[in-house]
Coordinates of C-alpha atoms in Angstrom, one line a residue:
M1 CA 0.0 0.0 0.0
A2 CA 1.3 3.5 -0.8
I3 CA 2.7 5.4 2.1
Y4 CA 3.1 9.1 2.7
H5 CA 6.5 10.6 2.8
C6 CA 7.3 14.2 1.9
S7 CA 10.3 15.9 3.7
L8 CA 12.4 18.9 3.0
R9 CA 16.2 19.2 3.3
I10 CA 18.5 22.2 3.1
F11 CA 22.1 22.1 1.7
S12 CA 24.3 24.6 3.5
R13 CA 27.9 25.6 2.7
S14 CA 28.6 25.8 6.5
E15 CA 27.8 22.1 6.7
G16 CA 30.3 21.3 3.9
H17 CA 27.5 20.7 1.3
S18 CA 27.8 21.4 -2.4
A19 CA 24.9 21.8 -4.7
V20 CA 26.9 20.4 -7.6
A21 CA 27.8 17.3 -5.6
A22 CA 24.1 16.8 -4.5
A23 CA 22.9 17.1 -8.1
A24 CA 25.6 14.7 -9.4
Y25 CA 24.7 12.1 -6.8
R26 CA 20.9 12.3 -7.3
A27 CA 21.1 12.3 -11.1
G28 CA 23.8 9.7 -11.4
N29 CA 26.1 12.1 -13.3
R30 CA 29.7 13.2 -13.4
L31 CA 29.9 16.9 -12.6
K32 CA 32.8 19.2 -11.8
D33 CA 32.4 21.7 -9.0
E34 CA 34.1 24.8 -10.5
R35 CA 34.2 26.4 -7.1
S36 CA 36.2 23.7 -5.4
G37 CA 37.7 22.1 -8.5
R38 CA 36.5 18.7 -7.4
M39 CA 35.0 16.2 -9.8
H40 CA 32.0 14.3 -8.5
R41 CA 31.6 10.9 -10.2
Y42 CA 28.3 9.1 -9.8
E43 CA 27.7 8.0 -13.4
K44 CA 27.9 4.3 -12.4
R45 CA 25.3 4.7 -9.7
R46 CA 22.5 2.2 -9.9
G47 CA 18.8 2.9 -9.4
V48 CA 18.5 6.2 -11.1
R49 CA 15.4 5.7 -13.3
S50 CA 15.3 9.2 -14.8
A51 CA 16.4 12.8 -14.2
F52 CA 15.2 16.0 -15.7
I53 CA 15.1 19.8 -15.1
L54 CA 12.1 22.1 -15.0
A55 CA 12.6 25.9 -15.0
P56 CA 10.5 29.0 -15.4
Q57 CA 9.7 29.9 -19.0
S58 CA 11.8 33.1 -18.7
A59 CA 14.9 31.2 -17.3
P60 CA 18.1 31.2 -19.4
Q61 CA 18.2 28.1 -21.7
K62 CA 21.6 27.3 -20.4
F63 CA 20.1 26.4 -17.0
N64 CA 18.6 23.2 -18.6
E65 CA 22.2 21.9 -18.4
R66 CA 22.8 20.4 -15.0
A67 CA 26.5 21.4 -14.6
V68 CA 25.8 25.0 -15.7
L69 CA 22.8 25.3 -13.4
W70 CA 24.4 24.2 -10.2
N71 CA 27.7 25.8 -10.7
A72 CA 25.9 29.1 -11.4
A73 CA 23.9 28.5 -8.2
E74 CA 27.1 28.0 -6.2
A75 CA 28.6 31.1 -7.8
S76 CA 25.6 33.2 -6.8
E77 CA 26.4 32.6 -3.2
T78 CA 29.3 34.5 -1.6
R79 CA 28.8 33.8 2.1
K80 CA 30.6 30.9 3.8
N81 CA 27.3 29.8 5.5
S82 CA 25.1 30.2 2.4
R83 CA 22.3 27.8 1.7
V84 CA 23.0 26.6 -1.8
A85 CA 20.1 24.2 -2.5
R86 CA 16.8 22.8 -1.1
E87 CA 15.3 19.4 -1.7
V88 CA 11.9 17.8 -1.4
I89 CA 12.1 14.0 -1.0
L90 CA 9.0 12.0 -2.0
A91 CA 7.9 8.4 -1.6
L92 CA 6.4 7.5 -4.9
P93 CA 3.4 5.2 -5.0
H94 CA 4.6 1.7 -6.1
E95 CA 1.2 1.1 -7.5
L96 CA 1.9 3.5 -10.4
S97 CA 3.8 2.7 -13.5
P98 CA 7.2 4.3 -14.2
A99 CA 5.6 6.7 -16.7
E100 CA 3.0 7.7 -14.1
R101 CA 5.6 8.2 -11.4
H102 CA 7.6 10.4 -13.9
A103 CA 4.5 12.5 -14.6
L104 CA 3.7 12.8 -10.9
C105 CA 7.1 14.1 -10.1
G106 CA 6.9 16.5 -13.0
D107 CA 3.6 17.8 -11.6
M108 CA 5.1 18.4 -8.2
A109 CA 8.2 20.0 -9.6
G110 CA 6.0 22.2 -11.8
W111 CA 4.1 23.4 -8.8
L112 CA 7.4 24.4 -7.0
V113 CA 8.5 26.3 -10.2
Q114 CA 5.3 28.2 -10.3
R115 CA 5.1 28.8 -6.5
Y116 CA 8.7 30.0 -5.9
G117 CA 10.1 30.9 -9.4
V118 CA 13.0 28.4 -8.9
V119 CA 14.6 25.7 -11.1
V120 CA 13.9 22.2 -10.0
D121 CA 16.2 19.2 -10.8
V122 CA 14.2 16.0 -10.5
A123 CA 15.8 12.6 -10.0
I124 CA 13.6 9.5 -9.8
H125 CA 15.1 6.5 -8.0
A126 CA 13.9 2.9 -8.1
P127 CA 14.9 0.2 -5.6
V128 CA 18.1 -1.7 -6.4
M129 CA 17.4 -5.4 -6.1
G130 CA 20.1 -7.3 -4.2
D131 CA 21.0 -4.3 -2.0
G132 CA 18.4 -5.2 0.6
H133 CA 16.0 -2.5 -0.7
D134 CA 12.3 -2.9 -0.4
E135 CA 10.9 -3.4 -4.0
R136 CA 8.3 -0.8 -3.3
N137 CA 10.8 1.9 -2.4
H138 CA 10.4 4.2 -5.4
H139 CA 11.2 7.7 -4.5
G140 CA 11.9 11.1 -6.0
H141 CA 14.4 13.9 -5.2
L142 CA 13.4 17.4 -6.2
L143 CA 16.5 19.5 -5.8
F144 CA 15.8 23.2 -6.3
T145 CA 17.5 26.5 -6.2
T146 CA 17.4 28.8 -3.2
R147 CA 17.0 31.8 -5.5
E148 CA 14.4 32.8 -8.0
V149 CA 15.5 32.5 -11.6
T150 CA 14.7 35.3 -14.1
K151 CA 15.7 35.9 -17.7
D152 CA 18.9 37.5 -16.3
G153 CA 19.8 34.6 -14.1
F154 CA 19.6 34.2 -10.4
G155 CA 17.5 36.8 -8.5
K156 CA 16.4 37.2 -4.9
K157 CA 16.4 34.4 -2.2
T158 CA 13.2 32.5 -1.5
R159 CA 13.4 33.5 2.1
I160 CA 9.8 32.7 2.8
L161 CA 10.9 29.1 3.3
D162 CA 13.3 30.2 6.0
D163 CA 11.0 32.6 7.8
K164 CA 10.2 31.4 11.3
E165 CA 6.5 32.2 11.0
Q166 CA 5.8 31.7 7.3
G167 CA 8.3 28.9 6.7
P168 CA 6.3 26.2 8.5
K169 CA 3.1 27.2 6.8
E170 CA 4.8 26.9 3.4
I171 CA 6.2 23.5 4.2
E172 CA 2.8 22.3 5.3
M173 CA 1.4 23.6 2.0
I174 CA 4.0 21.7 0.1
R175 CA 3.1 18.5 2.0
Q176 CA -0.6 19.1 1.3
V177 CA 0.0 19.7 -2.4
W178 CA 2.0 16.4 -2.6
E179 CA -0.9 14.5 -0.9
T180 CA -3.4 15.9 -3.4
L181 CA -1.3 15.3 -6.5
A182 CA -0.4 11.8 -5.5
N183 CA -3.9 10.8 -4.6
D184 CA -5.2 12.3 -7.9
A185 CA -2.6 10.2 -9.8
L186 CA -3.6 7.1 -7.9
A187 CA -7.3 7.7 -8.7
R188 CA -6.5 8.3 -12.4
A189 CA -4.6 5.0 -12.5
G190 CA -7.6 3.2 -11.1
F191 CA -6.5 2.8 -7.5
T192 CA -9.6 4.5 -6.0
D193 CA -9.2 2.6 -2.8
V194 CA -5.6 3.7 -2.2
K195 CA -4.8 7.0 -0.7
I196 CA -1.9 8.6 1.1
D197 CA -2.5 10.8 4.2
R198 CA 0.0 13.5 5.5
R199 CA -1.5 13.3 9.0
T200 CA 0.2 11.2 11.7
L201 CA -1.3 7.9 12.6
E202 CA -2.4 9.4 15.9
E203 CA -4.2 12.2 14.0
Q204 CA -5.9 9.6 11.8
G205 CA -7.0 7.6 14.7
V206 CA -4.9 4.6 13.5
D207 CA -3.5 2.3 16.2
R208 CA -0.4 0.8 14.8
I209 CA 3.4 1.3 14.6
P210 CA 4.5 3.8 11.9
Q211 CA 6.3 2.2 8.9
T212 CA 9.9 3.1 8.2
H213 CA 10.5 4.7 4.8

């Protein structure tokens, strides 16, 4: 049965994170971080089903190239504690076909683009048999920029997601949108009796131990 998982992560330079490294790992690519000079090699990584980039219509065409996008994102940040990328991590319903999961991730990424004006780098991962992975563990990584992107390149920071008051509300909206999109996709695929629910088991009145994703 499909489970609900939608979490957000922040990549910060103060924690030693690199947006280029994060993108390379998720997409299964080999990318050079121009800021550090380090080559991140993940082209042999297994389980990457597909990877694609969605951007605002006005964004420079060059940002459709992963290496250009994330090196530009790193270059736009000058502080040693800058936040260089954000990520939404999603559990994808195993009931759906690969094409349906791809479309669903595209819908969620498109919502993030429209809501925040960012570029989203999507990587869809499938369980790797033989590595002890649950065969239902399909998931998506939606890595997105911390700045709005305009026709001139990177603009202002999407600080609403960091705001102490508005940030939690925005995160809850993201979680709600994912619930709606995933349930709509399941219904279209004929799984009308399968739904995900962002509420905790206690809030749902369900008396069982939570599953581990």
